[in-house]
Amino acid sequence: MRKDITQIVKREFYDAKGRLEKVQTDRRLVNVKGPLWRADEIEMHDVQSNGRTILTLEKRALDAGLKDSLFTETELAREGS
């Protein structure tokens, strides 16, 4: 966790046997609004297979006007939405 901005930058995920499975590292943190910080780059490292996936965000929209009804359990469970 970064203490200067209270942002978690590393997360560890464990399998059912308690072994470290994946490590997520957030990089290129940007202040998006007030105390809200987000990573423009997220790396997921699969420790067990040594694979890596890197997600790079080029654009984001906050308060984009999405309707609350899009986030109901029914809507989120729909296929092809």
PDB file of N, CA and C in Angstrom:
ATOM      1  N   MET A   1       0.849  -1.171   0.000  1.00  0.00           N
ATOM      2  CA  MET A   1       0.000   0.000   0.000  1.00  0.00           C
ATOM      3  C   MET A   1       0.897   1.237   0.000  1.00  0.00           C
ATOM      4  N   ARG A   2       0.537   2.173  -0.832  1.00  0.00           N
ATOM      5  CA  ARG A   2       1.214   3.463  -0.793  1.00  0.00           C
ATOM      6  C   ARG A   2       0.628   4.255   0.355  1.00  0.00           C
ATOM      7  N   LYS A   3       1.468   4.738   1.212  1.00  0.00           N
ATOM      8  CA  LYS A   3       0.979   5.470   2.381  1.00  0.00           C
ATOM      9  C   LYS A   3       0.700   6.933   2.073  1.00  0.00           C
ATOM     10  N   ASP A   4       1.357   7.473   1.053  1.00  0.00           N
ATOM     11  CA  ASP A   4       1.153   8.889   0.747  1.00  0.00           C
ATOM     12  C   ASP A   4      -0.220   9.148   0.135  1.00  0.00           C
ATOM     13  N   ILE A   5      -0.819   8.142  -0.501  1.00  0.00           N
ATOM     14  CA  ILE A   5      -2.140   8.328  -1.099  1.00  0.00           C
ATOM     15  C   ILE A   5      -3.134   7.243  -0.677  1.00  0.00           C
ATOM     16  N   THR A   6      -2.760   6.393   0.250  1.00  0.00           N
ATOM     17  CA  THR A   6      -3.616   5.322   0.743  1.00  0.00           C
ATOM     18  C   THR A   6      -4.201   4.510  -0.415  1.00  0.00           C
ATOM     19  N   GLN A   7      -3.318   3.997  -1.251  1.00  0.00           N
ATOM     20  CA  GLN A   7      -3.743   3.212  -2.416  1.00  0.00           C
ATOM     21  C   GLN A   7      -3.044   1.855  -2.376  1.00  0.00           C
ATOM     22  N   ILE A   8      -3.815   0.789  -2.485  1.00  0.00           N
ATOM     23  CA  ILE A   8      -3.230  -0.547  -2.548  1.00  0.00           C
ATOM     24  C   ILE A   8      -2.632  -0.724  -3.941  1.00  0.00           C
ATOM     25  N   VAL A   9      -1.373  -1.098  -4.011  1.00  0.00           N
ATOM     26  CA  VAL A   9      -0.703  -1.253  -5.302  1.00  0.00           C
ATOM     27  C   VAL A   9      -0.272  -2.692  -5.566  1.00  0.00           C
ATOM     28  N   LYS A  10      -0.420  -3.561  -4.567  1.00  0.00           N
ATOM     29  CA  LYS A  10      -0.061  -4.965  -4.754  1.00  0.00           C
ATOM     30  C   LYS A  10      -1.065  -5.828  -3.998  1.00  0.00           C
ATOM     31  N   ARG A  11      -1.589  -6.837  -4.712  1.00  0.00           N
ATOM     32  CA  ARG A  11      -2.546  -7.761  -4.106  1.00  0.00           C
ATOM     33  C   ARG A  11      -2.060  -9.179  -4.376  1.00  0.00           C
ATOM     34  N   GLU A  12      -2.179 -10.040  -3.386  1.00  0.00           N
ATOM     35  CA  GLU A  12      -1.791 -11.437  -3.545  1.00  0.00           C
ATOM     36  C   GLU A  12      -3.032 -12.313  -3.468  1.00  0.00           C
ATOM     37  N   PHE A  13      -3.093 -13.300  -4.343  1.00  0.00           N
ATOM     38  CA  PHE A  13      -4.211 -14.234  -4.389  1.00  0.00           C
ATOM     39  C   PHE A  13      -3.668 -15.638  -4.132  1.00  0.00           C
ATOM     40  N   TYR A  14      -4.373 -16.412  -3.313  1.00  0.00           N
ATOM     41  CA  TYR A  14      -3.924 -17.739  -2.915  1.00  0.00           C
ATOM     42  C   TYR A  14      -4.914 -18.799  -3.387  1.00  0.00           C
ATOM     43  N   ASP A  15      -4.393 -19.990  -3.697  1.00  0.00           N
ATOM     44  CA  ASP A  15      -5.269 -21.072  -4.131  1.00  0.00           C
ATOM     45  C   ASP A  15      -5.889 -21.753  -2.907  1.00  0.00           C
ATOM     46  N   ALA A  16      -6.704 -22.774  -3.150  1.00  0.00           N
ATOM     47  CA  ALA A  16      -7.436 -23.446  -2.071  1.00  0.00           C
ATOM     48  C   ALA A  16      -6.501 -24.104  -1.060  1.00  0.00           C
ATOM     49  N   LYS A  17      -5.272 -24.403  -1.459  1.00  0.00           N
ATOM     50  CA  LYS A  17      -4.299 -25.028  -0.552  1.00  0.00           C
ATOM     51  C   LYS A  17      -3.438 -24.002   0.180  1.00  0.00           C
ATOM     52  N   GLY A  18      -3.745 -22.727  -0.036  1.00  0.00           N
ATOM     53  CA  GLY A  18      -3.014 -21.690   0.663  1.00  0.00           C
ATOM     54  C   GLY A  18      -1.703 -21.290   0.002  1.00  0.00           C
ATOM     55  N   ARG A  19      -1.479 -21.748  -1.227  1.00  0.00           N
ATOM     56  CA  ARG A  19      -0.251 -21.394  -1.946  1.00  0.00           C
ATOM     57  C   ARG A  19      -0.483 -20.119  -2.753  1.00  0.00           C
ATOM     58  N   LEU A  20       0.540 -19.290  -2.801  1.00  0.00           N
ATOM     59  CA  LEU A  20       0.459 -18.073  -3.608  1.00  0.00           C
ATOM     60  C   LEU A  20       0.194 -18.457  -5.052  1.00  0.00           C
ATOM     61  N   GLU A  21      -0.853 -17.875  -5.627  1.00  0.00           N
ATOM     62  CA  GLU A  21      -1.241 -18.214  -6.992  1.00  0.00           C
ATOM     63  C   GLU A  21      -0.960 -17.059  -7.952  1.00  0.00           C
ATOM     64  N   LYS A  22      -1.413 -15.859  -7.592  1.00  0.00           N
ATOM     65  CA  LYS A  22      -1.258 -14.707  -8.478  1.00  0.00           C
ATOM     66  C   LYS A  22      -0.908 -13.468  -7.673  1.00  0.00           C
ATOM     67  N   VAL A  23      -0.223 -12.547  -8.331  1.00  0.00           N
ATOM     68  CA  VAL A  23       0.101 -11.260  -7.728  1.00  0.00           C
ATOM     69  C   VAL A  23      -0.314 -10.171  -8.714  1.00  0.00           C
ATOM     70  N   GLN A  24      -1.148  -9.254  -8.244  1.00  0.00           N
ATOM     71  CA  GLN A  24      -1.573  -8.111  -9.056  1.00  0.00           C
ATOM     72  C   GLN A  24      -0.792  -6.892  -8.597  1.00  0.00           C
ATOM     73  N   THR A  25      -0.182  -6.191  -9.554  1.00  0.00           N
ATOM     74  CA  THR A  25       0.563  -4.977  -9.250  1.00  0.00           C
ATOM     75  C   THR A  25      -0.003  -3.829 -10.065  1.00  0.00           C
ATOM     76  N   ASP A  26      -0.394  -2.767  -9.383  1.00  0.00           N
ATOM     77  CA  ASP A  26      -0.930  -1.576 -10.045  1.00  0.00           C
ATOM     78  C   ASP A  26       0.205  -0.576 -10.240  1.00  0.00           C
ATOM     79  N   ARG A  27       0.321  -0.054 -11.460  1.00  0.00           N
ATOM     80  CA  ARG A  27       1.380   0.902 -11.781  1.00  0.00           C
ATOM     81  C   ARG A  27       0.775   2.132 -12.459  1.00  0.00           C
ATOM     82  N   ARG A  28       1.602   3.145 -12.609  1.00  0.00           N
ATOM     83  CA  ARG A  28       1.212   4.390 -13.264  1.00  0.00           C
ATOM     84  C   ARG A  28      -0.083   4.926 -12.644  1.00  0.00           C
ATOM     85  N   LEU A  29      -0.041   5.149 -11.351  1.00  0.00           N
ATOM     86  CA  LEU A  29      -1.210   5.668 -10.634  1.00  0.00           C
ATOM     87  C   LEU A  29      -1.475   7.116 -11.014  1.00  0.00           C
ATOM     88  N   VAL A  30      -2.748   7.407 -11.229  1.00  0.00           N
ATOM     89  CA  VAL A  30      -3.151   8.775 -11.564  1.00  0.00           C
ATOM     90  C   VAL A  30      -4.295   9.188 -10.647  1.00  0.00           C
ATOM     91  N   ASN A  31      -4.298  10.448 -10.299  1.00  0.00           N
ATOM     92  CA  ASN A  31      -5.371  11.011  -9.499  1.00  0.00           C
ATOM     93  C   ASN A  31      -6.526  11.339 -10.431  1.00  0.00           C
ATOM     94  N   VAL A  32      -7.647  10.618 -10.270  1.00  0.00           N
ATOM     95  CA  VAL A  32      -8.761  10.816 -11.201  1.00  0.00           C
ATOM     96  C   VAL A  32      -9.810  11.795 -10.678  1.00  0.00           C
ATOM     97  N   LYS A  33      -9.885  11.952  -9.350  1.00  0.00           N
ATOM     98  CA  LYS A  33     -10.865  12.891  -8.800  1.00  0.00           C
ATOM     99  C   LYS A  33     -10.698  12.939  -7.282  1.00  0.00           C
ATOM    100  N   GLY A  34     -10.351  14.084  -6.769  1.00  0.00           N
ATOM    101  CA  GLY A  34     -10.204  14.225  -5.321  1.00  0.00           C
ATOM    102  C   GLY A  34      -9.267  13.187  -4.748  1.00  0.00           C
ATOM    103  N   PRO A  35      -9.744  12.412  -3.762  1.00  0.00           N
ATOM    104  CA  PRO A  35      -8.883  11.401  -3.163  1.00  0.00           C
ATOM    105  C   PRO A  35      -8.854  10.078  -3.950  1.00  0.00           C
ATOM    106  N   LEU A  36      -9.496  10.044  -5.104  1.00  0.00           N
ATOM    107  CA  LEU A  36      -9.634   8.823  -5.890  1.00  0.00           C
ATOM    108  C   LEU A  36      -8.466   8.646  -6.856  1.00  0.00           C
ATOM    109  N   TRP A  37      -7.711   7.569  -6.669  1.00  0.00           N
ATOM    110  CA  TRP A  37      -6.576   7.240  -7.524  1.00  0.00           C
ATOM    111  C   TRP A  37      -6.856   5.916  -8.216  1.00  0.00           C
ATOM    112  N   ARG A  38      -6.378   5.777  -9.447  1.00  0.00           N
ATOM    113  CA  ARG A  38      -6.521   4.542 -10.207  1.00  0.00           C
ATOM    114  C   ARG A  38      -5.225   4.278 -10.964  1.00  0.00           C
ATOM    115  N   ALA A  39      -5.017   3.009 -11.297  1.00  0.00           N
ATOM    116  CA  ALA A  39      -3.830   2.613 -12.043  1.00  0.00           C
ATOM    117  C   ALA A  39      -4.116   2.665 -13.537  1.00  0.00           C
ATOM    118  N   ASP A  40      -3.184   3.209 -14.283  1.00  0.00           N
ATOM    119  CA  ASP A  40      -3.287   3.165 -15.743  1.00  0.00           C
ATOM    120  C   ASP A  40      -2.653   1.902 -16.296  1.00  0.00           C
ATOM    121  N   GLU A  41      -1.963   1.155 -15.446  1.00  0.00           N
ATOM    122  CA  GLU A  41      -1.390  -0.125 -15.869  1.00  0.00           C
ATOM    123  C   GLU A  41      -1.535  -1.119 -14.723  1.00  0.00           C
ATOM    124  N   ILE A  42      -2.064  -2.293 -15.039  1.00  0.00           N
ATOM    125  CA  ILE A  42      -2.267  -3.344 -14.047  1.00  0.00           C
ATOM    126  C   ILE A  42      -1.626  -4.626 -14.584  1.00  0.00           C
ATOM    127  N   GLU A  43      -0.738  -5.194 -13.785  1.00  0.00           N
ATOM    128  CA  GLU A  43      -0.096  -6.447 -14.183  1.00  0.00           C
ATOM    129  C   GLU A  43      -0.581  -7.561 -13.273  1.00  0.00           C
ATOM    130  N   MET A  44      -0.970  -8.681 -13.875  1.00  0.00           N
ATOM    131  CA  MET A  44      -1.332  -9.871 -13.117  1.00  0.00           C
ATOM    132  C   MET A  44      -0.287 -10.938 -13.440  1.00  0.00           C
ATOM    133  N   HIS A  45       0.428 -11.376 -12.417  1.00  0.00           N
ATOM    134  CA  HIS A  45       1.466 -12.390 -12.583  1.00  0.00           C
ATOM    135  C   HIS A  45       0.968 -13.688 -11.976  1.00  0.00           C
ATOM    136  N   ASP A  46       0.851 -14.725 -12.809  1.00  0.00           N
ATOM    137  CA  ASP A  46       0.479 -16.055 -12.331  1.00  0.00           C
ATOM    138  C   ASP A  46       1.766 -16.710 -11.849  1.00  0.00           C
ATOM    139  N   VAL A  47       1.948 -16.776 -10.556  1.00  0.00           N
ATOM    140  CA  VAL A  47       3.180 -17.275  -9.958  1.00  0.00           C
ATOM    141  C   VAL A  47       3.377 -18.753 -10.272  1.00  0.00           C
ATOM    142  N   GLN A  48       2.297 -19.504 -10.343  1.00  0.00           N
ATOM    143  CA  GLN A  48       2.409 -20.951 -10.540  1.00  0.00           C
ATOM    144  C   GLN A  48       2.789 -21.319 -11.972  1.00  0.00           C
ATOM    145  N   SER A  49       2.323 -20.547 -12.963  1.00  0.00           N
ATOM    146  CA  SER A  49       2.674 -20.858 -14.357  1.00  0.00           C
ATOM    147  C   SER A  49       3.713 -19.889 -14.915  1.00  0.00           C
ATOM    148  N   ASN A  50       4.015 -18.841 -14.148  1.00  0.00           N
ATOM    149  CA  ASN A  50       4.927 -17.764 -14.530  1.00  0.00           C
ATOM    150  C   ASN A  50       4.410 -16.958 -15.726  1.00  0.00           C
ATOM    151  N   GLY A  51       3.103 -16.974 -15.941  1.00  0.00           N
ATOM    152  CA  GLY A  51       2.500 -16.159 -16.998  1.00  0.00           C
ATOM    153  C   GLY A  51       2.209 -14.761 -16.491  1.00  0.00           C
ATOM    154  N   ARG A  52       2.122 -13.809 -17.422  1.00  0.00           N
ATOM    155  CA  ARG A  52       1.841 -12.420 -17.063  1.00  0.00           C
ATOM    156  C   ARG A  52       0.829 -11.838 -18.039  1.00  0.00           C
ATOM    157  N   THR A  53      -0.061 -11.031 -17.497  1.00  0.00           N
ATOM    158  CA  THR A  53      -0.995 -10.265 -18.307  1.00  0.00           C
ATOM    159  C   THR A  53      -0.883  -8.818 -17.858  1.00  0.00           C
ATOM    160  N   ILE A  54      -0.784  -7.915 -18.826  1.00  0.00           N
ATOM    161  CA  ILE A  54      -0.700  -6.494 -18.502  1.00  0.00           C
ATOM    162  C   ILE A  54      -1.866  -5.782 -19.174  1.00  0.00           C
ATOM    163  N   LEU A  55      -2.633  -5.073 -18.366  1.00  0.00           N
ATOM    164  CA  LEU A  55      -3.766  -4.282 -18.846  1.00  0.00           C
ATOM    165  C   LEU A  55      -3.349  -2.819 -18.791  1.00  0.00           C
ATOM    166  N   THR A  56      -3.437  -2.133 -19.936  1.00  0.00           N
ATOM    167  CA  THR A  56      -3.081  -0.721 -19.999  1.00  0.00           C
ATOM    168  C   THR A  56      -4.320   0.087 -20.356  1.00  0.00           C
ATOM    169  N   LEU A  57      -4.656   1.035 -19.497  1.00  0.00           N
ATOM    170  CA  LEU A  57      -5.809   1.894 -19.751  1.00  0.00           C
ATOM    171  C   LEU A  57      -5.343   3.152 -20.457  1.00  0.00           C
ATOM    172  N   GLU A  58      -6.017   3.473 -21.541  1.00  0.00           N
ATOM    173  CA  GLU A  58      -5.675   4.674 -22.286  1.00  0.00           C
ATOM    174  C   GLU A  58      -6.687   5.791 -22.058  1.00  0.00           C
ATOM    175  N   LYS A  59      -7.897   5.394 -21.628  1.00  0.00           N
ATOM    176  CA  LYS A  59      -8.951   6.376 -21.440  1.00  0.00           C
ATOM    177  C   LYS A  59      -9.950   5.829 -20.432  1.00  0.00           C
ATOM    178  N   ARG A  60     -10.463   6.688 -19.577  1.00  0.00           N
ATOM    179  CA  ARG A  60     -11.503   6.268 -18.632  1.00  0.00           C
ATOM    180  C   ARG A  60     -12.503   7.404 -18.474  1.00  0.00           C
ATOM    181  N   ALA A  61     -13.708   7.034 -18.120  1.00  0.00           N
ATOM    182  CA  ALA A  61     -14.751   8.041 -17.902  1.00  0.00           C
ATOM    183  C   ALA A  61     -15.345   7.818 -16.512  1.00  0.00           C
ATOM    184  N   LEU A  62     -15.355   8.864 -15.728  1.00  0.00           N
ATOM    185  CA  LEU A  62     -15.996   8.822 -14.413  1.00  0.00           C
ATOM    186  C   LEU A  62     -17.332   9.525 -14.512  1.00  0.00           C
ATOM    187  N   ASP A  63     -18.276   9.048 -13.728  1.00  0.00           N
ATOM    188  CA  ASP A  63     -19.613   9.661 -13.736  1.00  0.00           C
ATOM    189  C   ASP A  63     -20.130   9.798 -15.168  1.00  0.00           C
ATOM    190  N   ALA A  64     -20.084   8.684 -15.902  1.00  0.00           N
ATOM    191  CA  ALA A  64     -20.425   8.701 -17.325  1.00  0.00           C
ATOM    192  C   ALA A  64     -21.930   8.674 -17.585  1.00  0.00           C
ATOM    193  N   GLY A  65     -22.730   8.762 -16.545  1.00  0.00           N
ATOM    194  CA  GLY A  65     -24.177   8.826 -16.737  1.00  0.00           C
ATOM    195  C   GLY A  65     -24.836   7.468 -16.955  1.00  0.00           C
ATOM    196  N   LEU A  66     -24.201   6.386 -16.532  1.00  0.00           N
ATOM    197  CA  LEU A  66     -24.810   5.067 -16.665  1.00  0.00           C
ATOM    198  C   LEU A  66     -25.971   4.952 -15.682  1.00  0.00           C
ATOM    199  N   LYS A  67     -27.038   4.322 -16.119  1.00  0.00           N
ATOM    200  CA  LYS A  67     -28.217   4.164 -15.277  1.00  0.00           C
ATOM    201  C   LYS A  67     -27.963   3.115 -14.196  1.00  0.00           C
ATOM    202  N   ASP A  68     -28.462   3.347 -12.997  1.00  0.00           N
ATOM    203  CA  ASP A  68     -28.330   2.385 -11.907  1.00  0.00           C
ATOM    204  C   ASP A  68     -28.938   1.036 -12.274  1.00  0.00           C
ATOM    205  N   SER A  69     -29.958   1.035 -13.123  1.00  0.00           N
ATOM    206  CA  SER A  69     -30.638  -0.210 -13.501  1.00  0.00           C
ATOM    207  C   SER A  69     -29.713  -1.164 -14.264  1.00  0.00           C
ATOM    208  N   LEU A  70     -28.612  -0.676 -14.803  1.00  0.00           N
ATOM    209  CA  LEU A  70     -27.652  -1.545 -15.485  1.00  0.00           C
ATOM    210  C   LEU A  70     -26.893  -2.434 -14.517  1.00  0.00           C
ATOM    211  N   PHE A  71     -26.930  -2.098 -13.234  1.00  0.00           N
ATOM    212  CA  PHE A  71     -26.129  -2.804 -12.249  1.00  0.00           C
ATOM    213  C   PHE A  71     -26.943  -3.656 -11.291  1.00  0.00           C
ATOM    214  N   THR A  72     -28.153  -4.026 -11.696  1.00  0.00           N
ATOM    215  CA  THR A  72     -28.943  -4.938 -10.880  1.00  0.00           C
ATOM    216  C   THR A  72     -28.400  -6.351 -11.071  1.00  0.00           C
ATOM    217  N   GLU A  73     -28.720  -7.229 -10.154  1.00  0.00           N
ATOM    218  CA  GLU A  73     -28.265  -8.619 -10.245  1.00  0.00           C
ATOM    219  C   GLU A  73     -28.742  -9.261 -11.551  1.00  0.00           C
ATOM    220  N   THR A  74     -29.966  -8.975 -11.945  1.00  0.00           N
ATOM    221  CA  THR A  74     -30.522  -9.538 -13.182  1.00  0.00           C
ATOM    222  C   THR A  74     -29.735  -9.071 -14.401  1.00  0.00           C
ATOM    223  N   GLU A  75     -29.481  -7.774 -14.476  1.00  0.00           N
ATOM    224  CA  GLU A  75     -28.753  -7.230 -15.634  1.00  0.00           C
ATOM    225  C   GLU A  75     -27.324  -7.754 -15.694  1.00  0.00           C
ATOM    226  N   LEU A  76     -26.676  -7.839 -14.555  1.00  0.00           N
ATOM    227  CA  LEU A  76     -25.291  -8.304 -14.533  1.00  0.00           C
ATOM    228  C   LEU A  76     -25.174  -9.782 -14.884  1.00  0.00           C
ATOM    229  N   ALA A  77     -26.249 -10.552 -14.665  1.00  0.00           N
ATOM    230  CA  ALA A  77     -26.231 -11.982 -14.961  1.00  0.00           C
ATOM    231  C   ALA A  77     -26.587 -12.293 -16.418  1.00  0.00           C
ATOM    232  N   ARG A  78     -27.107 -11.303 -17.145  1.00  0.00           N
ATOM    233  CA  ARG A  78     -27.524 -11.522 -18.533  1.00  0.00           C
ATOM    234  C   ARG A  78     -26.329 -11.815 -19.428  1.00  0.00           C
ATOM    235  N   GLU A  79     -26.509 -12.779 -20.328  1.00  0.00           N
ATOM    236  CA  GLU A  79     -25.465 -13.084 -21.314  1.00  0.00           C
ATOM    237  C   GLU A  79     -25.595 -12.141 -22.488  1.00  0.00           C
ATOM    238  N   GLY A  80     -24.467 -11.767 -23.056  1.00  0.00           N
ATOM    239  CA  GLY A  80     -24.480 -10.949 -24.258  1.00  0.00           C
ATOM    240  C   GLY A  80     -24.793  -9.492 -24.026  1.00  0.00           C
ATOM    241  N   SER A  81     -24.850  -9.065 -22.791  1.00  0.00           N
ATOM    242  CA  SER A  81     -25.145  -7.653 -22.513  1.00  0.00           C
ATOM    243  C   SER A  81     -23.923  -6.810 -22.731  1.00  0.00           C
TER     244      SER A  81
END
